[in-house]
């Protein structure tokens, strides 16, 4: 006789059933459909599967269009990857077509977009830069962004508006400025709020020589206002 008080599971009441009778979350009717040559974007969206992220995308597009028809605000929240992966021109096109009422971005998005506008490239190799003590040490990025933060704090406007104004006042390469969300938003009077991570965004490593220490905290408060 066994010393255990626990007995093996009993499977006598388990039954199988026909596969066709089971309620399934995926059916062949919901599958993606191959596109014909030279199909439109609408046809592409219609061809996507009818579940998971594809349905989420359709719902998002529908919500944006209905919001625009109702003349309500369409607010976009973005991080650095939206800019560094090259989606800035798409967002700029949406600004021009009236699908953007305001943008909230973090410090990384500000940095990437500013560097793109200034010289056409961004996103340094973090791993390589850390070892050499050079990560975040681009001179223009630190100096200019801290100058903009100080200007925003002292003039009472937000960081996003101040950055757009700074870029609009400079003679920059048109190929680069055409990809800047900050500049496009400023030119179209779209508010941009910048939400910094105090002490961790790279311009803060440049603070002692280039800007008053109080500038970023003050500007963060200003940037969170409706004025951008």
Coordinates of N, CA and C in Angstrom, one line a residue, residues 25-194:
X25 N -11.2 31.0 -32.4 CA -11.0 32.4 -32.5 C -10.4 32.8 -33.9
X26 N -10.0 31.8 -34.6 CA -9.4 32.1 -35.9 C -10.0 31.1 -37.0
X27 N -10.5 31.7 -38.0 CA -11.0 31.0 -39.2 C -10.4 31.4 -40.5
X28 N -10.5 30.6 -41.5 CA -9.8 30.9 -42.7 C -10.5 32.2 -43.4
X29 N -11.7 32.4 -43.0 CA -12.4 33.6 -43.6 C -11.8 34.9 -43.1
X30 N -11.0 34.8 -42.0 CA -10.4 36.0 -41.4 C -9.0 36.2 -41.8
X31 N -8.5 35.3 -42.6 CA -7.1 35.4 -43.0 C -6.8 36.5 -44.0
X32 N -5.5 36.9 -44.0 CA -5.0 37.9 -44.9 C -5.2 37.5 -46.4
X33 N -5.4 38.4 -47.3 CA -5.6 38.1 -48.7 C -4.4 38.7 -49.5
X34 N -3.9 38.0 -50.4 CA -2.8 38.5 -51.3 C -3.3 39.7 -52.1
X35 N -2.4 40.7 -52.2 CA -2.8 41.9 -52.9 C -2.5 41.8 -54.4
X36 N -3.3 42.4 -55.2 CA -3.1 42.5 -56.6 C -2.0 43.6 -56.9
X37 N -1.4 43.6 -58.0 CA -0.4 44.5 -58.4 C -0.9 45.9 -58.4
X38 N -0.2 46.9 -57.9 CA -0.6 48.3 -57.8 C -1.8 48.6 -57.0
X39 N -2.0 47.8 -56.0 CA -3.2 48.0 -55.1 C -3.1 49.3 -54.3
X40 N -4.2 49.8 -53.8 CA -4.2 51.0 -53.0 C -3.9 50.7 -51.6
X41 N -3.6 51.7 -50.7 CA -3.4 51.5 -49.3 C -4.7 51.0 -48.7
X42 N -5.8 51.5 -49.1 CA -7.1 51.0 -48.6 C -7.2 49.5 -48.8
X43 N -6.9 49.0 -50.0 CA -7.0 47.6 -50.4 C -6.0 46.8 -49.5
X44 N -4.8 47.4 -49.2 CA -3.9 46.7 -48.3 C -4.5 46.6 -46.9
X45 N -5.1 47.6 -46.4 CA -5.6 47.5 -45.0 C -6.8 46.5 -45.0
X46 N -7.6 46.5 -46.1 CA -8.7 45.5 -46.2 C -8.2 44.1 -46.3
X47 N -7.0 44.0 -46.8 CA -6.4 42.6 -47.0 C -5.8 42.0 -45.7
X48 N -5.6 42.8 -44.7 CA -5.0 42.3 -43.5 C -6.0 41.4 -42.7
X49 N -5.4 40.5 -41.9 CA -6.3 39.6 -41.1 C -7.3 40.3 -40.3
X50 N -8.4 39.6 -39.9 CA -9.4 40.2 -39.1 C -9.3 39.9 -37.7
X51 N -8.1 40.0 -37.1 CA -7.9 39.8 -35.7 C -6.7 40.5 -35.2
X52 N -6.5 40.5 -33.9 CA -5.3 41.0 -33.2 C -5.0 42.4 -33.7
X53 N -3.7 42.7 -34.0 CA -3.2 44.1 -34.2 C -3.8 44.7 -35.5
X54 N -4.1 43.9 -36.5 CA -4.8 44.4 -37.7 C -6.1 45.0 -37.4
X55 N -6.9 44.4 -36.5 CA -8.2 44.9 -36.1 C -8.0 46.2 -35.2
X56 N -6.9 46.2 -34.4 CA -6.6 47.3 -33.6 C -6.3 48.5 -34.5
X57 N -5.5 48.3 -35.6 CA -5.2 49.3 -36.5 C -6.4 49.9 -37.2
X58 N -7.3 49.0 -37.6 CA -8.5 49.5 -38.3 C -9.4 50.3 -37.3
X59 N -9.5 49.9 -36.1 CA -10.2 50.6 -35.1 C -9.6 52.0 -34.8
X60 N -8.3 52.1 -34.8 CA -7.6 53.3 -34.6 C -7.9 54.3 -35.7
X61 N -7.7 53.8 -36.9 CA -8.0 54.6 -38.1 C -9.4 55.1 -38.1
X62 N -10.3 54.3 -37.8 CA -11.7 54.7 -37.8 C -12.0 55.8 -36.7
X63 N -11.4 55.6 -35.5 CA -11.5 56.6 -34.5 C -10.9 57.9 -34.9
X64 N -9.8 57.9 -35.5 CA -9.2 59.2 -35.9 C -10.0 59.9 -37.0
X65 N -10.6 59.2 -37.9 CA -11.4 59.8 -39.0 C -12.7 60.3 -38.4
X66 N -13.3 59.6 -37.5 CA -14.6 60.0 -36.9 C -14.3 61.3 -36.0
X67 N -13.2 61.3 -35.3 CA -12.8 62.4 -34.5 C -12.6 63.7 -35.3
X68 N -11.9 63.5 -36.4 CA -11.7 64.6 -37.3 C -13.0 65.2 -37.9
X69 N -13.9 64.3 -38.3 CA -15.2 64.7 -38.8 C -16.0 65.4 -37.8
X70 N -15.8 65.1 -36.5 CA -16.5 65.7 -35.4 C -15.8 67.0 -34.9
X71 N -14.7 67.3 -35.6 CA -13.9 68.5 -35.3 C -13.4 68.5 -33.8
X72 N -13.1 67.3 -33.3 CA -12.5 67.2 -32.0 C -11.0 67.1 -32.1
X73 N -10.4 67.2 -30.9 CA -8.9 67.2 -30.9 C -8.4 65.8 -31.1
X74 N -7.3 65.7 -31.9 CA -6.6 64.4 -32.1 C -5.2 64.6 -31.5
X75 N -4.9 64.0 -30.3 CA -3.6 64.2 -29.7 C -2.7 63.0 -29.8
X76 N -1.5 63.3 -30.1 CA -0.5 62.2 -30.4 C 0.5 62.2 -29.2
X77 N 0.8 61.0 -28.7 CA 1.9 60.9 -27.7 C 3.0 60.0 -28.3
X78 N 4.2 60.5 -28.4 CA 5.2 59.8 -29.1 C 6.5 59.8 -28.3
X79 N 7.3 58.7 -28.5 CA 8.6 58.6 -27.9 C 9.7 58.7 -29.0
X80 N 10.9 58.5 -28.6 CA 12.0 58.7 -29.5 C 12.0 57.8 -30.7
X81 N 11.5 56.6 -30.5 CA 11.5 55.6 -31.7 C 10.7 56.0 -32.8
X82 N 9.6 56.8 -32.6 CA 8.8 57.3 -33.7 C 9.7 58.1 -34.6
X83 N 10.6 58.9 -34.1 CA 11.5 59.8 -34.8 C 12.7 59.0 -35.4
X84 N 13.3 58.2 -34.6 CA 14.6 57.6 -35.0 C 14.4 56.4 -36.0
X85 N 13.1 55.9 -36.1 CA 12.9 54.9 -37.1 C 12.3 55.5 -38.4
X86 N 12.3 56.8 -38.5 CA 12.0 57.5 -39.7 C 10.6 57.8 -40.0
X87 N 9.7 57.8 -39.0 CA 8.3 58.1 -39.2 C 7.9 59.5 -39.1
X88 N 8.9 60.4 -38.9 CA 8.6 61.8 -38.8 C 7.9 62.4 -40.0
X89 N 8.3 62.1 -41.2 CA 7.6 62.6 -42.4 C 6.2 62.2 -42.5
X90 N 5.8 61.0 -42.0 CA 4.4 60.5 -42.0 C 3.6 61.4 -41.0
X91 N 4.2 61.7 -39.8 CA 3.5 62.5 -38.9 C 3.3 63.9 -39.4
X92 N 4.4 64.4 -40.1 CA 4.3 65.8 -40.7 C 3.2 65.8 -41.7
X93 N 3.0 64.8 -42.5 CA 2.0 64.8 -43.5 C 0.6 64.8 -42.8
X94 N 0.5 64.1 -41.7 CA -0.8 64.1 -41.0 C -1.1 65.5 -40.4
X95 N 0.0 66.2 -40.0 CA -0.1 67.6 -39.5 C -0.7 68.4 -40.6
X96 N -0.2 68.3 -41.8 CA -0.6 69.2 -42.9 C -2.0 68.9 -43.3
X97 N -2.5 67.6 -43.1 CA -3.8 67.2 -43.5 C -4.8 67.4 -42.4
X98 N -4.4 67.9 -41.3 CA -5.4 68.2 -40.2 C -5.7 67.1 -39.3
X99 N -4.8 66.1 -39.2 CA -5.1 64.9 -38.3 C -4.3 65.0 -37.0
X100 N -3.7 66.1 -36.7 CA -2.9 66.3 -35.5 C -3.3 67.6 -34.9
X101 N -3.8 67.6 -33.6 CA -4.2 68.8 -32.9 C -3.1 69.2 -31.9
X102 N -2.4 68.2 -31.5 CA -1.3 68.5 -30.5 C -0.4 67.2 -30.3
X103 N 0.8 67.4 -29.9 CA 1.8 66.3 -29.8 C 2.4 66.4 -28.4
X104 N 2.5 65.3 -27.7 CA 3.2 65.2 -26.5 C 4.4 64.2 -26.7
X105 N 5.6 64.7 -26.5 CA 6.8 63.9 -26.8 C 7.7 63.8 -25.6
X106 N 8.5 62.8 -25.5 CA 9.5 62.7 -24.4 C 10.8 63.4 -24.8
X107 N 11.7 63.4 -23.9 CA 13.0 64.0 -24.2 C 13.8 63.4 -25.3
X108 N 13.6 62.1 -25.5 CA 14.3 61.4 -26.5 C 13.8 61.8 -27.9
X109 N 12.5 61.9 -28.0 CA 11.9 62.4 -29.3 C 12.4 63.8 -29.6
X110 N 12.5 64.7 -28.6 CA 13.0 66.0 -28.8 C 14.4 66.0 -29.3
X111 N 15.3 65.2 -28.7 CA 16.7 65.1 -29.1 C 16.8 64.6 -30.5
X112 N 16.2 63.5 -30.8 CA 16.3 62.9 -32.2 C 15.8 63.8 -33.2
X113 N 14.6 64.4 -33.0 CA 14.1 65.3 -34.0 C 14.9 66.6 -34.2
X114 N 15.5 67.1 -33.1 CA 16.3 68.3 -33.2 C 17.6 68.0 -33.9
X115 N 18.2 66.8 -33.7 CA 19.4 66.4 -34.4 C 19.2 66.2 -35.9
X116 N 18.0 65.6 -36.2 CA 17.7 65.4 -37.6 C 17.6 66.8 -38.3
X117 N 16.9 67.7 -37.7 CA 16.7 69.1 -38.3 C 18.0 69.8 -38.4
X118 N 18.9 69.6 -37.5 CA 20.2 70.3 -37.5 C 21.2 69.8 -38.5
X119 N 21.3 68.4 -38.5 CA 22.4 67.9 -39.4 C 22.0 66.6 -40.2
X120 N 20.7 66.2 -40.0 CA 20.2 65.1 -40.9 C 20.6 63.7 -40.4
X121 N 21.1 63.6 -39.2 CA 21.3 62.2 -38.6 C 21.2 62.3 -37.1
X122 N 20.9 61.1 -36.5 CA 20.7 61.0 -35.1 C 20.9 59.5 -34.6
X123 N 20.7 59.2 -33.4 CA 20.8 57.9 -32.8 C 22.2 57.4 -32.8
X124 N 22.9 57.8 -31.7 CA 24.3 57.3 -31.6 C 24.4 55.9 -31.1
X125 N 25.6 55.3 -31.2 CA 25.8 53.9 -30.7 C 26.1 54.0 -29.2
X126 N 25.0 53.7 -28.4 CA 25.1 53.8 -27.0 C 26.3 53.0 -26.4
X127 N 26.3 51.7 -26.8 CA 27.3 50.8 -26.3 C 28.7 51.3 -26.5
X128 N 29.0 51.8 -27.7 CA 30.3 52.3 -28.1 C 30.6 53.6 -27.3
X129 N 29.6 54.4 -27.2 CA 29.9 55.7 -26.6 C 30.1 55.6 -25.1
X130 N 29.4 54.7 -24.4 CA 29.5 54.6 -22.9 C 30.9 54.2 -22.5
X131 N 31.5 53.3 -23.2 CA 32.8 52.8 -22.8 C 33.9 53.9 -22.9
X132 N 33.7 54.7 -23.9 CA 34.7 55.8 -24.2 C 34.3 57.1 -23.4
X133 N 33.2 57.1 -22.6 CA 32.8 58.3 -21.9 C 32.3 59.4 -22.9
X134 N 31.9 59.0 -24.1 CA 31.5 60.0 -25.1 C 30.0 60.0 -25.3
X135 N 29.2 59.1 -24.7 CA 27.8 59.0 -25.0 C 27.1 60.3 -24.5
X136 N 26.3 60.8 -25.5 CA 25.5 62.1 -25.2 C 26.3 63.3 -25.2
X137 N 27.6 63.3 -25.7 CA 28.5 64.4 -25.6 C 28.5 65.3 -26.9
X138 N 27.5 65.1 -27.8 CA 27.5 65.9 -29.0 C 27.3 67.4 -28.6
X139 N 28.3 68.2 -29.0 CA 28.3 69.6 -28.5 C 27.0 70.4 -28.9
X140 N 26.6 70.3 -30.1 CA 25.4 71.1 -30.5 C 24.2 70.7 -29.8
X141 N 24.0 69.4 -29.6 CA 22.8 68.9 -29.0 C 22.7 69.4 -27.5
X142 N 23.8 69.3 -26.8 CA 23.7 69.8 -25.4 C 23.6 71.3 -25.3
X143 N 24.4 72.0 -26.1 CA 24.5 73.5 -26.0 C 23.1 74.1 -26.4
X144 N 22.7 73.7 -27.6 CA 21.5 74.3 -28.2 C 20.2 74.0 -27.4
X145 N 20.1 72.7 -27.0 CA 18.8 72.3 -26.3 C 18.8 72.9 -24.9
X146 N 19.9 73.1 -24.3 CA 19.9 73.8 -23.0 C 19.6 75.3 -23.2
X147 N 20.1 75.8 -24.2 CA 19.9 77.3 -24.5 C 18.4 77.5 -24.8
X148 N 17.8 76.5 -25.5 CA 16.3 76.6 -25.8 C 15.5 76.4 -24.5
X149 N 16.0 75.5 -23.6 CA 15.3 75.3 -22.4 C 15.3 76.6 -21.5
X150 N 16.5 77.3 -21.5 CA 16.6 78.5 -20.7 C 15.7 79.6 -21.3
X151 N 15.7 79.7 -22.7 CA 14.9 80.7 -23.3 C 13.4 80.5 -23.1
X152 N 13.0 79.2 -23.1 CA 11.6 78.8 -22.8 C 11.2 79.2 -21.4
X153 N 12.1 79.0 -20.5 CA 11.8 79.2 -19.1 C 11.6 80.7 -18.8
X154 N 12.5 81.5 -19.4 CA 12.5 83.0 -19.2 C 11.4 83.7 -20.0
X155 N 11.0 83.2 -21.1 CA 10.0 83.8 -21.9 C 8.5 83.3 -21.6
X156 N 8.5 82.2 -20.9 CA 7.1 81.7 -20.5 C 6.4 80.9 -21.5
X157 N 7.2 80.3 -22.5 CA 6.6 79.4 -23.4 C 7.1 78.0 -23.2
X158 N 6.5 77.0 -23.8 CA 6.9 75.7 -23.6 C 8.2 75.3 -24.4
X159 N 8.8 74.2 -23.9 CA 10.0 73.7 -24.6 C 9.8 73.3 -26.0
X160 N 8.6 72.7 -26.3 CA 8.3 72.3 -27.7 C 8.2 73.5 -28.6
X161 N 7.5 74.6 -28.2 CA 7.3 75.8 -29.0 C 8.7 76.5 -29.1
X162 N 9.5 76.5 -28.1 CA 10.8 77.2 -28.1 C 11.7 76.5 -29.1
X163 N 11.7 75.1 -29.1 CA 12.5 74.4 -30.0 C 12.1 74.6 -31.5
X164 N 10.8 74.6 -31.7 CA 10.3 74.9 -33.1 C 10.7 76.3 -33.5
X165 N 10.6 77.2 -32.6 CA 10.9 78.6 -33.0 C 12.4 78.8 -33.3
X166 N 13.2 78.1 -32.5 CA 14.7 78.1 -32.7 C 15.0 77.6 -34.1
X167 N 14.5 76.4 -34.4 CA 14.7 75.8 -35.7 C 14.2 76.7 -36.9
X168 N 13.1 77.3 -36.7 CA 12.5 78.2 -37.7 C 13.4 79.4 -38.0
X169 N 14.1 79.8 -37.0 CA 14.9 81.0 -37.1 C 16.3 80.8 -37.7
X170 N 16.6 79.6 -38.0 CA 18.0 79.2 -38.5 C 17.9 78.8 -39.9
X171 N 19.1 79.0 -40.6 CA 19.2 78.6 -42.0 C 19.7 77.2 -42.0
X172 N 18.8 76.3 -42.2 CA 19.1 74.8 -42.1 C 18.9 74.2 -43.5
X173 N 19.5 73.0 -43.7 CA 19.3 72.3 -44.9 C 17.9 71.9 -45.1
X174 N 17.2 72.3 -46.2 CA 15.8 72.0 -46.4 C 15.5 70.5 -46.4
X175 N 16.5 69.7 -46.8 CA 16.3 68.2 -46.8 C 16.1 67.7 -45.4
X176 N 16.8 68.4 -44.5 CA 16.8 68.0 -43.1 C 15.5 68.5 -42.4
X177 N 15.3 69.8 -42.6 CA 14.1 70.4 -41.9 C 12.8 69.8 -42.4
X178 N 12.8 69.3 -43.6 CA 11.5 68.7 -44.1 C 11.2 67.4 -43.3
X179 N 12.1 66.9 -42.5 CA 11.8 65.7 -41.7 C 11.6 66.0 -40.2
X180 N 11.6 67.3 -39.9 CA 11.5 67.7 -38.5 C 10.0 67.9 -38.0
X181 N 9.6 67.1 -37.1 CA 8.2 67.3 -36.6 C 8.1 68.5 -35.8
X182 N 9.2 68.9 -35.0 CA 9.2 70.1 -34.2 C 8.9 71.3 -35.1
X183 N 9.7 71.4 -36.2 CA 9.6 72.5 -37.1 C 8.2 72.6 -37.8
X184 N 7.7 71.5 -38.3 CA 6.4 71.4 -38.9 C 5.3 71.8 -38.0
X185 N 5.4 71.3 -36.8 CA 4.3 71.7 -35.8 C 4.3 73.1 -35.5
X186 N 5.5 73.7 -35.3 CA 5.6 75.2 -35.1 C 5.1 76.0 -36.2
X187 N 5.4 75.6 -37.4 CA 4.9 76.3 -38.6 C 3.4 76.2 -38.8
X188 N 2.8 75.1 -38.3 CA 1.4 74.9 -38.4 C 0.7 75.3 -37.1
X189 N 1.4 75.9 -36.2 CA 0.8 76.3 -34.9 C 0.2 75.1 -34.1
X190 N 0.8 74.0 -34.2 CA 0.4 72.8 -33.5 C 1.1 72.7 -32.2
X191 N 0.5 72.7 -31.0 CA 1.2 72.7 -29.7 C 2.0 71.4 -29.6
X192 N 3.2 71.5 -29.1 CA 4.1 70.3 -28.8 C 4.5 70.5 -27.3
X193 N 4.2 69.5 -26.5 CA 4.6 69.5 -25.1 C 5.8 68.5 -25.0
X194 N 6.8 68.8 -24.3 CA 8.0 68.0 -24.1 C 8.0 67.6 -22.6

